Short mmCIF file of N, CA and C in Angstrom, two decimals:
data_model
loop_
_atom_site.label_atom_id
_atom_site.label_comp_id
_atom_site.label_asym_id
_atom_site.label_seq_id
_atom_site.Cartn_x
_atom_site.Cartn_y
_atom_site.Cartn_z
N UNK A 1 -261.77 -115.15 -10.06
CA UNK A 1 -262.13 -113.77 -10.17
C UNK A 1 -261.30 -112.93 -9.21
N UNK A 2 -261.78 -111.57 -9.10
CA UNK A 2 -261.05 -111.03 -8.35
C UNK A 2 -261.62 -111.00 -6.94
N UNK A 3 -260.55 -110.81 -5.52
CA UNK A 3 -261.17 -110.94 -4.90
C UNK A 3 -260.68 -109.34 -4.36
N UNK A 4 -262.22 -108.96 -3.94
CA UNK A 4 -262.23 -107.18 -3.29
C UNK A 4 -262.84 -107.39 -1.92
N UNK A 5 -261.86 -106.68 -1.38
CA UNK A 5 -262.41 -105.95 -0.01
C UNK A 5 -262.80 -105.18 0.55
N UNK A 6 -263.37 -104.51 1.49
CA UNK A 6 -264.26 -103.24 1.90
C UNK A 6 -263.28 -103.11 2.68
N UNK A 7 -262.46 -102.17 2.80
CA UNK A 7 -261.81 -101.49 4.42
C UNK A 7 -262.60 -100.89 4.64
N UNK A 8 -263.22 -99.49 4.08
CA UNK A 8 -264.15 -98.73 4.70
C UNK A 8 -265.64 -98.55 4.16
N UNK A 9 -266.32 -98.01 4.15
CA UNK A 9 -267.33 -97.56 3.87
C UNK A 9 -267.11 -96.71 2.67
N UNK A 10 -267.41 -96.92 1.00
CA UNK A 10 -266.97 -96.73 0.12
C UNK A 10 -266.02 -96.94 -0.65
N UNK A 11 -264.79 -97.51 -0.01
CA UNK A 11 -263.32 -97.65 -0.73
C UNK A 11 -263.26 -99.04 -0.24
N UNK A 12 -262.55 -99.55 -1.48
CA UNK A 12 -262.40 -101.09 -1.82
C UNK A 12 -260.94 -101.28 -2.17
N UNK A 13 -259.98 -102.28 -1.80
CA UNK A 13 -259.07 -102.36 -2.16
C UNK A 13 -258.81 -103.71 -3.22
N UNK A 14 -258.40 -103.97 -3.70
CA UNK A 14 -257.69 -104.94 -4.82
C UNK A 14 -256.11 -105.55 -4.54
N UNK A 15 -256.25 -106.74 -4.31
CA UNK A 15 -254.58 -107.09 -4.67
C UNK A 15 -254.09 -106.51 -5.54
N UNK A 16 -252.19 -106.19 -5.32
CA UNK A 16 -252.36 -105.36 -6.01
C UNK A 16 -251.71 -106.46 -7.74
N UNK A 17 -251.48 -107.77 -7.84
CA UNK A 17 -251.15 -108.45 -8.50
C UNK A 17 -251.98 -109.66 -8.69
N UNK A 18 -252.86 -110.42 -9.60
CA UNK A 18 -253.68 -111.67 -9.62
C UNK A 18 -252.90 -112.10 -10.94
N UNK A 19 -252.41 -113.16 -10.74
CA UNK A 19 -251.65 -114.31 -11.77
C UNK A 19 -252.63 -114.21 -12.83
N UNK A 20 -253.91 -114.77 -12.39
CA UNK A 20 -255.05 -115.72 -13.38
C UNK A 20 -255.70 -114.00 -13.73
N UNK A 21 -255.89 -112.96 -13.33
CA UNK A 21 -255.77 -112.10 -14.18
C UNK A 21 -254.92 -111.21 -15.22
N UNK A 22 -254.09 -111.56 -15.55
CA UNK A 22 -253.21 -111.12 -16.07
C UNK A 22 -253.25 -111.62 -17.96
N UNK A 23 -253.74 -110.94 -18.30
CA UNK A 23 -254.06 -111.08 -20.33
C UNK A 23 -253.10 -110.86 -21.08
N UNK A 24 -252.57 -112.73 -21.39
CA UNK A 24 -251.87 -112.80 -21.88
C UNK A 24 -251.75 -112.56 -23.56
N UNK A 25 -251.22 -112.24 -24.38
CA UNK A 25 -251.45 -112.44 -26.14
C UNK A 25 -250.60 -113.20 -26.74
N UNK A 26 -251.02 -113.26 -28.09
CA UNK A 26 -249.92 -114.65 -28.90
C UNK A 26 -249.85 -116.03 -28.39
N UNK A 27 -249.31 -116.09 -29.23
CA UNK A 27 -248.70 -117.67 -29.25
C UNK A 27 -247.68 -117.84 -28.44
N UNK A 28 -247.84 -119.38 -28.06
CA UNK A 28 -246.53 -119.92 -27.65
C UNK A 28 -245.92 -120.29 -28.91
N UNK A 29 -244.42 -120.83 -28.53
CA UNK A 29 -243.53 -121.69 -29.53
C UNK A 29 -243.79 -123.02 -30.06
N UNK A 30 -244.32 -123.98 -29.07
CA UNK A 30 -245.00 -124.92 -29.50
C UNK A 30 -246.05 -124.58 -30.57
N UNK A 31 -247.10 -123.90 -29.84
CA UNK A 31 -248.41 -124.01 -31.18
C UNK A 31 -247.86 -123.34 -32.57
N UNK A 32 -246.73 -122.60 -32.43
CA UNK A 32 -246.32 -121.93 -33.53
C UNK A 32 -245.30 -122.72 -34.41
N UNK A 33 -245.32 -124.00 -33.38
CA UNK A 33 -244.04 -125.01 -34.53
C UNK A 33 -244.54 -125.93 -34.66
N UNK A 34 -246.36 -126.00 -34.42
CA UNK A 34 -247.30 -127.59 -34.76
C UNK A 34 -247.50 -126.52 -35.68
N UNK A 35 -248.44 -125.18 -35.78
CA UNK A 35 -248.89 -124.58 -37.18
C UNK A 35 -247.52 -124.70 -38.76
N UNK A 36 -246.47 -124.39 -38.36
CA UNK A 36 -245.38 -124.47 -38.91
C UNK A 36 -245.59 -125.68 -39.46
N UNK A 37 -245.31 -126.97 -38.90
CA UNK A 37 -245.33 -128.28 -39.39
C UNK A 37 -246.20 -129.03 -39.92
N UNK A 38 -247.69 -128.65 -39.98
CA UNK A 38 -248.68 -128.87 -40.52
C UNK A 38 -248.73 -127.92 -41.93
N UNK A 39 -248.22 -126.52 -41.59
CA UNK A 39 -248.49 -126.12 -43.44
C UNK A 39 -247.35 -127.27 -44.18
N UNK A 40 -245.97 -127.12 -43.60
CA UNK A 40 -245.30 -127.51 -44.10
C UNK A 40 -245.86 -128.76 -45.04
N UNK A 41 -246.40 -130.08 -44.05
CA UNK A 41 -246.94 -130.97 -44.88
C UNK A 41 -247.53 -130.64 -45.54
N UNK A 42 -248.42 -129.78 -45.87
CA UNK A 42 -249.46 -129.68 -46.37
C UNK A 42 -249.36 -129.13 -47.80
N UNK A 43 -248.00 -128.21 -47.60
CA UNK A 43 -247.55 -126.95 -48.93
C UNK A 43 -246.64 -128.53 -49.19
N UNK A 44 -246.02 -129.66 -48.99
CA UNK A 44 -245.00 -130.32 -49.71
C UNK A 44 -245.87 -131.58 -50.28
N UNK A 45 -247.13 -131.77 -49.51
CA UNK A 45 -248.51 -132.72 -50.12
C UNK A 45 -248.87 -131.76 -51.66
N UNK A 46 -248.89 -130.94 -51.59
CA UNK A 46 -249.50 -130.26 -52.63
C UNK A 46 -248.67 -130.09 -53.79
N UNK A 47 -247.39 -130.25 -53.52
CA UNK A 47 -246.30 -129.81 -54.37
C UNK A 47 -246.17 -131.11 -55.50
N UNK A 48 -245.85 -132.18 -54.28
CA UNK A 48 -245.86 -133.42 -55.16
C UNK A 48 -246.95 -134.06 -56.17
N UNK A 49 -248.16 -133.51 -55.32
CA UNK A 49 -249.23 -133.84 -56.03
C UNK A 49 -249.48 -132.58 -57.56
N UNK A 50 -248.76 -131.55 -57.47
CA UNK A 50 -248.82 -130.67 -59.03
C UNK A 50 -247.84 -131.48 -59.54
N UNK A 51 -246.80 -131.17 -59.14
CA UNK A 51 -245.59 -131.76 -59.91
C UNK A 51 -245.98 -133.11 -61.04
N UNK A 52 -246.85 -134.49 -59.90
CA UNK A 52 -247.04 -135.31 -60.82
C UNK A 52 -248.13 -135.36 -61.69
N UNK A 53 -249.21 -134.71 -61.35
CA UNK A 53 -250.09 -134.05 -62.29
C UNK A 53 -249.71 -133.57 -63.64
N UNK A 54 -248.79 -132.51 -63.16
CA UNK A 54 -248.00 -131.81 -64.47
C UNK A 54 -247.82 -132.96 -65.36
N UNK A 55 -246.73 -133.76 -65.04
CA UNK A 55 -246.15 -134.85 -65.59
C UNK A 55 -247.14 -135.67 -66.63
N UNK A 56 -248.15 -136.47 -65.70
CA UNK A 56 -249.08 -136.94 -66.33
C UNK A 56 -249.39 -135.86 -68.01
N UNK A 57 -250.01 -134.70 -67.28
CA UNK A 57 -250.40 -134.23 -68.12
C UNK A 57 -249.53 -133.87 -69.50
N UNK A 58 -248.44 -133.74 -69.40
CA UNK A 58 -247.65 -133.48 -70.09
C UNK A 58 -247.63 -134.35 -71.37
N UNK A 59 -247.22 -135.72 -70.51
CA UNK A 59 -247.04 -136.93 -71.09
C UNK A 59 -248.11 -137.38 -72.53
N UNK A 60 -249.41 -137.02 -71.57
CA UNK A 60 -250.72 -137.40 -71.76
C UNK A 60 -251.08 -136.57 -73.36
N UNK A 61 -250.41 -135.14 -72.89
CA UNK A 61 -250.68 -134.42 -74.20
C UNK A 61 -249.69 -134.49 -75.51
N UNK A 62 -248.20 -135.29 -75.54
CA UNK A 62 -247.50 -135.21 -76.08
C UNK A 62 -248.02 -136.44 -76.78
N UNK A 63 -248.15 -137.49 -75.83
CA UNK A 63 -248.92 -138.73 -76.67
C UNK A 63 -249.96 -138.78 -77.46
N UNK A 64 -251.35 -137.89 -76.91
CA UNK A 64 -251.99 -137.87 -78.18
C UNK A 64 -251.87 -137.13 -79.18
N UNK A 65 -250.78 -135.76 -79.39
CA UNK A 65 -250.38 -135.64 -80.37
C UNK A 65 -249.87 -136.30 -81.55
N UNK A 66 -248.59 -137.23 -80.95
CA UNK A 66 -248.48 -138.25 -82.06
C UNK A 66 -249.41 -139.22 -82.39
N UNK A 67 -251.08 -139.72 -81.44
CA UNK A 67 -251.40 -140.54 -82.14
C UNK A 67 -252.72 -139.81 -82.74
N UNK A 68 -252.62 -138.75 -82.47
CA UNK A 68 -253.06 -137.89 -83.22
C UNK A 68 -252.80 -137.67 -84.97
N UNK A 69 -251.83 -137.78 -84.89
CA UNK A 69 -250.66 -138.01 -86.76
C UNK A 69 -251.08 -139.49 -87.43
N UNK A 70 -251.08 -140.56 -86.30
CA UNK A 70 -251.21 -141.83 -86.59
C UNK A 70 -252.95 -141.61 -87.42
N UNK A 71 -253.72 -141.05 -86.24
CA UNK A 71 -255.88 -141.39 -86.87
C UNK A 71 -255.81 -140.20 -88.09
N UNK A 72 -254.63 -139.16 -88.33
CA UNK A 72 -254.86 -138.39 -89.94
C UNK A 72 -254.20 -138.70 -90.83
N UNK A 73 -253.18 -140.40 -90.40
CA UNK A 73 -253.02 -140.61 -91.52
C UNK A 73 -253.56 -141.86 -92.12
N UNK A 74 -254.33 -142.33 -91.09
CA UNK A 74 -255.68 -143.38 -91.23
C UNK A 74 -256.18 -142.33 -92.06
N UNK A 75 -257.00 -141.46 -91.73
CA UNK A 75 -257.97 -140.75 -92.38
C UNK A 75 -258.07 -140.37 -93.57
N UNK A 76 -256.43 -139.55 -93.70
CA UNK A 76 -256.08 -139.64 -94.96
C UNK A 76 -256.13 -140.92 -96.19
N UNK A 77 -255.64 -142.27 -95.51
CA UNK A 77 -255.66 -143.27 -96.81
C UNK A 77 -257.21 -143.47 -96.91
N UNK A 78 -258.06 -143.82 -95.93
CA UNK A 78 -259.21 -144.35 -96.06
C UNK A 78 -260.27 -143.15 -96.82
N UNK A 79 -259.88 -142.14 -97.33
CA UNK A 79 -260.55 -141.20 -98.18
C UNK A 79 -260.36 -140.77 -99.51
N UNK A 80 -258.88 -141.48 -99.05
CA UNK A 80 -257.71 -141.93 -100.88
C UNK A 80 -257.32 -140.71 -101.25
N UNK A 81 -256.99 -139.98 -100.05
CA UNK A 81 -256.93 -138.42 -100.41
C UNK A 81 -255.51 -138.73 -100.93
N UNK A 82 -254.90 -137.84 -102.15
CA UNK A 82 -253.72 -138.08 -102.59
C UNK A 82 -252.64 -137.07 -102.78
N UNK A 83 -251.92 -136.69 -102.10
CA UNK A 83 -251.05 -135.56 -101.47
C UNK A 83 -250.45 -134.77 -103.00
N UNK A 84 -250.17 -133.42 -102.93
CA UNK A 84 -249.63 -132.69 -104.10
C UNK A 84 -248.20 -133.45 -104.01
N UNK A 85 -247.70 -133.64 -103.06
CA UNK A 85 -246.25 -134.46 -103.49
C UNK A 85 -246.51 -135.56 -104.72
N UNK A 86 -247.23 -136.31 -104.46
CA UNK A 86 -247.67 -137.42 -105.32
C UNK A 86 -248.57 -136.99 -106.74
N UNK A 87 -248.62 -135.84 -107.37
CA UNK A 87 -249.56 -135.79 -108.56
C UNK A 87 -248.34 -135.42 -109.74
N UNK A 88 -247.21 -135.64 -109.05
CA UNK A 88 -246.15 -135.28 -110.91
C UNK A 88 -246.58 -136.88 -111.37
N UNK A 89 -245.91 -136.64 -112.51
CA UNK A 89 -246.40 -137.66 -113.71
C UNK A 89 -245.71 -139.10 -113.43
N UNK A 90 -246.53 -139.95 -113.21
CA UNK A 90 -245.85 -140.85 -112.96
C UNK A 90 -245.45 -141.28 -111.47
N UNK A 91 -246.27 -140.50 -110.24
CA UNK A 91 -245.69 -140.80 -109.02
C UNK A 91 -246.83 -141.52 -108.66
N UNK A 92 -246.51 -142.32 -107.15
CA UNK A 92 -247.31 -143.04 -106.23
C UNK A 92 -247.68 -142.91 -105.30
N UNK A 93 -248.76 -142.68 -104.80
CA UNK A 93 -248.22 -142.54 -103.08
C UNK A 93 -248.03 -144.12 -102.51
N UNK A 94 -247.17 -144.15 -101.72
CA UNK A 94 -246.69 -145.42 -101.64
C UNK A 94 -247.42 -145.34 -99.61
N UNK A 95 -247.29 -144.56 -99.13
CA UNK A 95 -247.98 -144.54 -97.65
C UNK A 95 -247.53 -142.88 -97.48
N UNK A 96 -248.53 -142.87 -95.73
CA UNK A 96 -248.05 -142.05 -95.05
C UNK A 96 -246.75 -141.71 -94.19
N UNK A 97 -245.92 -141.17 -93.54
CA UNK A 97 -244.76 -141.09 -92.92
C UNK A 97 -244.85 -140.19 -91.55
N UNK A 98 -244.96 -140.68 -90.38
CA UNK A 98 -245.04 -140.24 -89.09
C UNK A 98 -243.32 -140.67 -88.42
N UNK A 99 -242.90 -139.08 -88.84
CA UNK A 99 -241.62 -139.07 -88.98
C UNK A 99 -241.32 -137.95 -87.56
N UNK A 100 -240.62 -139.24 -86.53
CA UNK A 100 -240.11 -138.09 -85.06
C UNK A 100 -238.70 -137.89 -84.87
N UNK A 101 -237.94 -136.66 -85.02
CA UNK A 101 -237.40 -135.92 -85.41
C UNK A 101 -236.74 -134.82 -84.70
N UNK A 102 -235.54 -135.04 -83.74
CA UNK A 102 -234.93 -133.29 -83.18
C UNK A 102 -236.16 -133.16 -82.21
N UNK A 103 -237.22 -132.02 -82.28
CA UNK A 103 -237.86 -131.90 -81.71
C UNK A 103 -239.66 -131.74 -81.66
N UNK A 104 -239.60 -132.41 -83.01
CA UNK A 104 -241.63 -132.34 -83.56
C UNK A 104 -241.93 -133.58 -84.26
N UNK A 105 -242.84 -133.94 -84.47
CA UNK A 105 -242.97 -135.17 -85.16
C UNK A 105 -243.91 -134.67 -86.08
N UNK A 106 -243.51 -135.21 -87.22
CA UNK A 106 -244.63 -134.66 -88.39
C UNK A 106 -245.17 -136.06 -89.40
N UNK A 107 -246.39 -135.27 -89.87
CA UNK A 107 -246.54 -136.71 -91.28
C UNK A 107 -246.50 -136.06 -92.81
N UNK A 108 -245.91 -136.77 -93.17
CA UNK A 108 -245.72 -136.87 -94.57
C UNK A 108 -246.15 -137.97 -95.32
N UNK A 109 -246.26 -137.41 -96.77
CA UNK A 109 -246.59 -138.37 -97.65
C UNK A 109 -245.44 -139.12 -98.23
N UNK A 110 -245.40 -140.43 -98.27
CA UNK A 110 -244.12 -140.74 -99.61
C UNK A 110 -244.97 -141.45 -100.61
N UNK A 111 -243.98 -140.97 -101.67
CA UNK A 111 -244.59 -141.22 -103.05
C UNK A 111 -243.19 -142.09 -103.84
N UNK A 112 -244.07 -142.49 -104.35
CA UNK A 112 -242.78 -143.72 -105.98
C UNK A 112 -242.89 -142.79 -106.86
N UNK A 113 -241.56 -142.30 -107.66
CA UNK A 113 -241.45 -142.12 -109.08
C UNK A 113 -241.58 -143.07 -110.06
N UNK A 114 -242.00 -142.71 -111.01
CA UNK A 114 -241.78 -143.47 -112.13
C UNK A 114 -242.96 -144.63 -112.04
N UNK A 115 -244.06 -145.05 -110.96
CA UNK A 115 -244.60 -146.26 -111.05
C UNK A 115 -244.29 -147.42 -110.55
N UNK A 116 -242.97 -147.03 -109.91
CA UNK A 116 -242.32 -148.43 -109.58
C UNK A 116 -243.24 -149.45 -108.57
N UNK A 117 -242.84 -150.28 -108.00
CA UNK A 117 -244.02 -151.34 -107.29
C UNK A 117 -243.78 -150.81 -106.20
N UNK A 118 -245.31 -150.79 -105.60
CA UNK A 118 -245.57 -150.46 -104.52
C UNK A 118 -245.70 -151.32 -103.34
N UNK A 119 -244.80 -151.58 -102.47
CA UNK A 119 -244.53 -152.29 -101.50
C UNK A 119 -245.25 -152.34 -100.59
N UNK A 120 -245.69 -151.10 -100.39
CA UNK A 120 -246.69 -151.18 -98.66
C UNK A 120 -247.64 -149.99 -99.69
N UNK A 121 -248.85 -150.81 -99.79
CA UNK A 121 -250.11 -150.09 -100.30
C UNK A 121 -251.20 -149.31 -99.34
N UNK A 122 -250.71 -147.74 -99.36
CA UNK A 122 -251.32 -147.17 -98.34
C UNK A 122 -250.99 -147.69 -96.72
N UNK A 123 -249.70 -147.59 -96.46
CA UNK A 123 -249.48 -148.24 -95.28
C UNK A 123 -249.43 -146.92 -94.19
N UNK A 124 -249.47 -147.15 -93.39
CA UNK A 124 -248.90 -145.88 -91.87
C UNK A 124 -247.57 -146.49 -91.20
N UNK A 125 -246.52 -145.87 -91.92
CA UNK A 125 -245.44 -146.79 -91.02
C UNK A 125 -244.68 -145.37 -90.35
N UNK A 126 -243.84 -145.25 -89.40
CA UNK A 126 -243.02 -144.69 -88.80
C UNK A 126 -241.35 -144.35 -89.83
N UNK A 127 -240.91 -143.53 -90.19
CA UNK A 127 -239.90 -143.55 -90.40
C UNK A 127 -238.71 -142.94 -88.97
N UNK A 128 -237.48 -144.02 -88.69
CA UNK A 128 -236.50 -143.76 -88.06
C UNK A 128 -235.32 -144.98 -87.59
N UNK A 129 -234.62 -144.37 -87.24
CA UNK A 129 -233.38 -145.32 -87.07
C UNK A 129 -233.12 -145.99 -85.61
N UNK A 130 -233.59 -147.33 -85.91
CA UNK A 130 -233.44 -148.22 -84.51
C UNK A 130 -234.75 -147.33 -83.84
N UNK A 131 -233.85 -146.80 -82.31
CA UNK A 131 -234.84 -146.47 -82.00
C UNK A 131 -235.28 -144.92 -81.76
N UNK A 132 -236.37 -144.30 -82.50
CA UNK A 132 -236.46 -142.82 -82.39
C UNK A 132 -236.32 -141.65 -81.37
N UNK A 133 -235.73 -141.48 -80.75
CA UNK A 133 -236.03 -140.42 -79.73
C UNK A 133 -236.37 -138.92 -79.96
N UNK A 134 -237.33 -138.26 -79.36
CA UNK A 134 -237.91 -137.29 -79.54
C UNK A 134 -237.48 -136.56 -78.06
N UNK A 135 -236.88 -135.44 -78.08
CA UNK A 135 -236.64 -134.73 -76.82
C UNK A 135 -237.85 -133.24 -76.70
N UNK A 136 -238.92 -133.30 -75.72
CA UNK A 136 -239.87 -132.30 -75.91
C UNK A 136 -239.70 -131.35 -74.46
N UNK A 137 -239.94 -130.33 -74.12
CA UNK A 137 -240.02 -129.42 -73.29
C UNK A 137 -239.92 -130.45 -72.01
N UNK A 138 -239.29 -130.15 -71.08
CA UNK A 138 -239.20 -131.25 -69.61
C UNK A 138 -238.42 -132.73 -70.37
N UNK A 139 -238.72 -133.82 -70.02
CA UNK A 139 -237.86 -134.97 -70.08
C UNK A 139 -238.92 -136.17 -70.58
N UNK A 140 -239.74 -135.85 -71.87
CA UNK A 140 -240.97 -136.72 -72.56
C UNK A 140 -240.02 -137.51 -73.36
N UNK A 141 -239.89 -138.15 -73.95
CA UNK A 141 -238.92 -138.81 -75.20
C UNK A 141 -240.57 -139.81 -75.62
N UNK A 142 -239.77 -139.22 -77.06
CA UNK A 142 -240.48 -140.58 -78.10
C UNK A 142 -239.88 -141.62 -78.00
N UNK A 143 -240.20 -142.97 -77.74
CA UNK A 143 -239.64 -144.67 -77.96
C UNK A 143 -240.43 -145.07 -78.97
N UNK A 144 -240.16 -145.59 -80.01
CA UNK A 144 -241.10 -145.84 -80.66
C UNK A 144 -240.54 -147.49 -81.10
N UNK A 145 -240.59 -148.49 -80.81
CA UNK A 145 -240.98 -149.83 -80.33
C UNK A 145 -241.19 -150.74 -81.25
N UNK A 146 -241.26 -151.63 -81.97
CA UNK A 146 -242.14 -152.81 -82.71
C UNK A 146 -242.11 -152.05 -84.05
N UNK A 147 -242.36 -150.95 -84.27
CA UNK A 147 -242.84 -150.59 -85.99
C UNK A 147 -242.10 -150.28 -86.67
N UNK A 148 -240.70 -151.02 -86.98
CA UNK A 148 -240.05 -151.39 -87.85
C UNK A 148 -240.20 -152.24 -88.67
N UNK A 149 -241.22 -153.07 -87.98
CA UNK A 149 -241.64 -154.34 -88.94
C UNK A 149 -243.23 -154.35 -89.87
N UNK A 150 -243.32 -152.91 -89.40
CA UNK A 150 -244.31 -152.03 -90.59
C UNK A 150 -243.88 -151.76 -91.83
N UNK A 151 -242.34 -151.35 -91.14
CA UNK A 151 -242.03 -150.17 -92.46
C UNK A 151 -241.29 -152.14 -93.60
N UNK A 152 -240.53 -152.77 -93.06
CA UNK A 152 -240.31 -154.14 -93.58
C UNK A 152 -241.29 -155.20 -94.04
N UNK A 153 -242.14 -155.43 -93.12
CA UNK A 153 -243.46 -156.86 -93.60
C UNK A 153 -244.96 -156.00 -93.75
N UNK A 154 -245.69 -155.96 -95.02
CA UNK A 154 -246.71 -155.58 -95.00
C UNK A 154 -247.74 -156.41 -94.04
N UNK A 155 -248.54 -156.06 -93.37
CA UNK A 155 -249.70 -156.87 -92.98
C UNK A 155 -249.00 -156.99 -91.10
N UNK A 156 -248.08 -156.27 -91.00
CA UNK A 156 -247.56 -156.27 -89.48
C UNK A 156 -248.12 -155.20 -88.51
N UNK A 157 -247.74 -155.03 -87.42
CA UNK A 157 -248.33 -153.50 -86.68
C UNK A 157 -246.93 -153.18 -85.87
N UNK A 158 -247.26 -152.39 -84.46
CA UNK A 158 -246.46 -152.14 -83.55
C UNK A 158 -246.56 -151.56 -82.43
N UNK A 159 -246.19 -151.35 -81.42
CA UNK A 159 -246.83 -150.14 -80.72
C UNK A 159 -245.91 -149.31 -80.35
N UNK A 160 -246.40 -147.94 -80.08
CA UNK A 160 -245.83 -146.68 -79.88
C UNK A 160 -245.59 -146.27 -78.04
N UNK A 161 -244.44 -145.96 -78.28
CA UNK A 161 -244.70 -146.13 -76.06
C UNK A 161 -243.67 -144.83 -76.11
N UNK A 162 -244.53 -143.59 -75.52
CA UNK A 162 -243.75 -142.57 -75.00
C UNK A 162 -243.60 -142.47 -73.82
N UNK A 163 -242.44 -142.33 -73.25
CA UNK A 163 -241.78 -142.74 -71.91
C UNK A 163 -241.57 -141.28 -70.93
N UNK A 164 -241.94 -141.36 -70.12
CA UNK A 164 -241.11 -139.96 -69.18
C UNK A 164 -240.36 -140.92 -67.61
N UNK A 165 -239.87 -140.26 -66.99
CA UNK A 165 -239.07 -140.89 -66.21
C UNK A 165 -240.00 -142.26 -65.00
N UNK A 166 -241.35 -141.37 -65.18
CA UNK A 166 -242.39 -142.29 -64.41
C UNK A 166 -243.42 -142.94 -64.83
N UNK A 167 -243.75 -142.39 -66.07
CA UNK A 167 -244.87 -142.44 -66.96
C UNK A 167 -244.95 -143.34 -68.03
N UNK A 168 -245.71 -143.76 -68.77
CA UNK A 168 -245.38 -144.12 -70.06
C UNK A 168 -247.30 -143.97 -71.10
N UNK A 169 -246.84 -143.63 -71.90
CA UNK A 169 -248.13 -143.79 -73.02
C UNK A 169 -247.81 -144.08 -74.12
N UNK A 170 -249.05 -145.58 -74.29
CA UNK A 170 -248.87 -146.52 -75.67
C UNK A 170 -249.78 -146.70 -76.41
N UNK A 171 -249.93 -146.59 -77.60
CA UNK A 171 -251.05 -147.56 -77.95
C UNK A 171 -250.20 -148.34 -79.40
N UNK A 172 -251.45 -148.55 -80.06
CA UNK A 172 -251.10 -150.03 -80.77
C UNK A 172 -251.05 -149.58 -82.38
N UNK A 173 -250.76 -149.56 -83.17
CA UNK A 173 -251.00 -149.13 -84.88
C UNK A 173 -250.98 -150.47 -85.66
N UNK A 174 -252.24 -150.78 -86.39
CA UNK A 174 -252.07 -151.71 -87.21
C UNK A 174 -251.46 -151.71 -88.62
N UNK A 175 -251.55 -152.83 -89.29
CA UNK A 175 -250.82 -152.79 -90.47
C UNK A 175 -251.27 -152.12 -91.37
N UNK A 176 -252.51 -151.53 -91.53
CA UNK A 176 -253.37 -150.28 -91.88
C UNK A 176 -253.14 -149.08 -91.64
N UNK A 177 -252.56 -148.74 -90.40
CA UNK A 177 -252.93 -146.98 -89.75
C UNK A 177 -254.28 -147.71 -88.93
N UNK A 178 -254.68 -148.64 -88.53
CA UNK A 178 -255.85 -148.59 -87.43
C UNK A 178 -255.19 -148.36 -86.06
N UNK A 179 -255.33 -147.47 -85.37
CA UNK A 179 -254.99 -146.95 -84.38
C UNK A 179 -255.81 -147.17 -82.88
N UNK A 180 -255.04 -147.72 -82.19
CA UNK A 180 -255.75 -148.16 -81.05
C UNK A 180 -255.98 -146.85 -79.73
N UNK A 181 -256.73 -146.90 -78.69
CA UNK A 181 -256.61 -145.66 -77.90
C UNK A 181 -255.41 -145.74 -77.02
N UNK A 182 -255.03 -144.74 -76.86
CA UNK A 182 -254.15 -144.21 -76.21
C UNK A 182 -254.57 -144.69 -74.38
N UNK A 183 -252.71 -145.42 -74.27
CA UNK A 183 -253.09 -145.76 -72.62
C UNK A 183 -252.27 -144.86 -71.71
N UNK A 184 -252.15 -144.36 -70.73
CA UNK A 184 -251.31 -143.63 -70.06
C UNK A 184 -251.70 -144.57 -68.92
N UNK A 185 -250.42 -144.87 -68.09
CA UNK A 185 -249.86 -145.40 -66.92
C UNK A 185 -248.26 -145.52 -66.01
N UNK A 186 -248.35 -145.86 -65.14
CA UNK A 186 -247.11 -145.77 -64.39
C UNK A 186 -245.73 -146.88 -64.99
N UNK A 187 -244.77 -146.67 -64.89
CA UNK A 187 -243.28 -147.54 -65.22
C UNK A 187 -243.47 -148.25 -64.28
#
């Protein structure tokens, strides 16, 4: 505290300087370069953790889109629904077609002219060459794996594996269109 003295009778004098009184403000440099280094972690913890979130999610949603195509075109055979492509005179539907493509994957119907024999009766096969790649917003690619031997041997399956640089989501398609759930996990 401070220390006061009486010279006289009424008047008090004061040093005229006290160290430990003296009110200081702010920060030092230190506490201002531990606050610094703690957001820092904290804003580059957070970053990584959206970033791979994003990813996931991305992944997550591109995949069940396509196996999304895969359970409507289950749905489709198992209701015997029979596409306007297929009602001229004389056509078949021979299966569905989950065809990935540039940049969308779509399904289609294929149909036989004329009656000819039907090879894969109501099948779900993939149409593409070797192996499909699909390029979607960021760095998702379609791989699409094993189901060549859909569109070749009736009574076969395959599975579907969309890849991102860390990611991957698969599931399984039987020789039907029975469609297994969708897995998302790490490379």
């Amino acid at each position: 505290m401070f220390a006061i003295w009486q010279v006289a009778e009424g008047t008090t004098v004061r040093p005229a300087s006290n160290v430990f009184s003296l009110h200081r403000g702010g920060f030092t440099l230190i506490e201002l370069m531990v606050v610094i280094a703690i957001s820092a972690v904290l804003i580059g913890g957070g970053l990584v953790g959206y970033i791979s979130f994003n990813e996931r999610r991305k992944v997550g949603a591109v995949g069940e889109e396509v196996r999304g195509l895969f359970l409507e075109a289950q749905r489709r055979v198992q209701a015997m629904d029979t596409p306007r492509d297929c009602l001229d005179v004389g056509d078949q539907l021979l299966g569905y077609e989950v065809s990935l493509s540039g940049s969308s994957a779509a399904l289609h119907a294929s149909c036989v002219e004329g009656g000819a024999v039907v090879l894969y009766d109501n099948l779900v096969f993939v149409d593409f060459d070797g192996l499909a790649t699909l390029h979607t917003t960021g760095n998702v690619q379609y791989l699409v794996d094993g189901l060549d031997v859909v569109i070749n041997l009736p009574g076969s399956g395959g599975v579907v594996r969309l890849q991102s640089d860390t990611l991957e989501y698969s599931f399984a398609v039987g020789s039907r269109g029975v469609t297994s759930e969708g897995n998302l996990h790490d490379l």
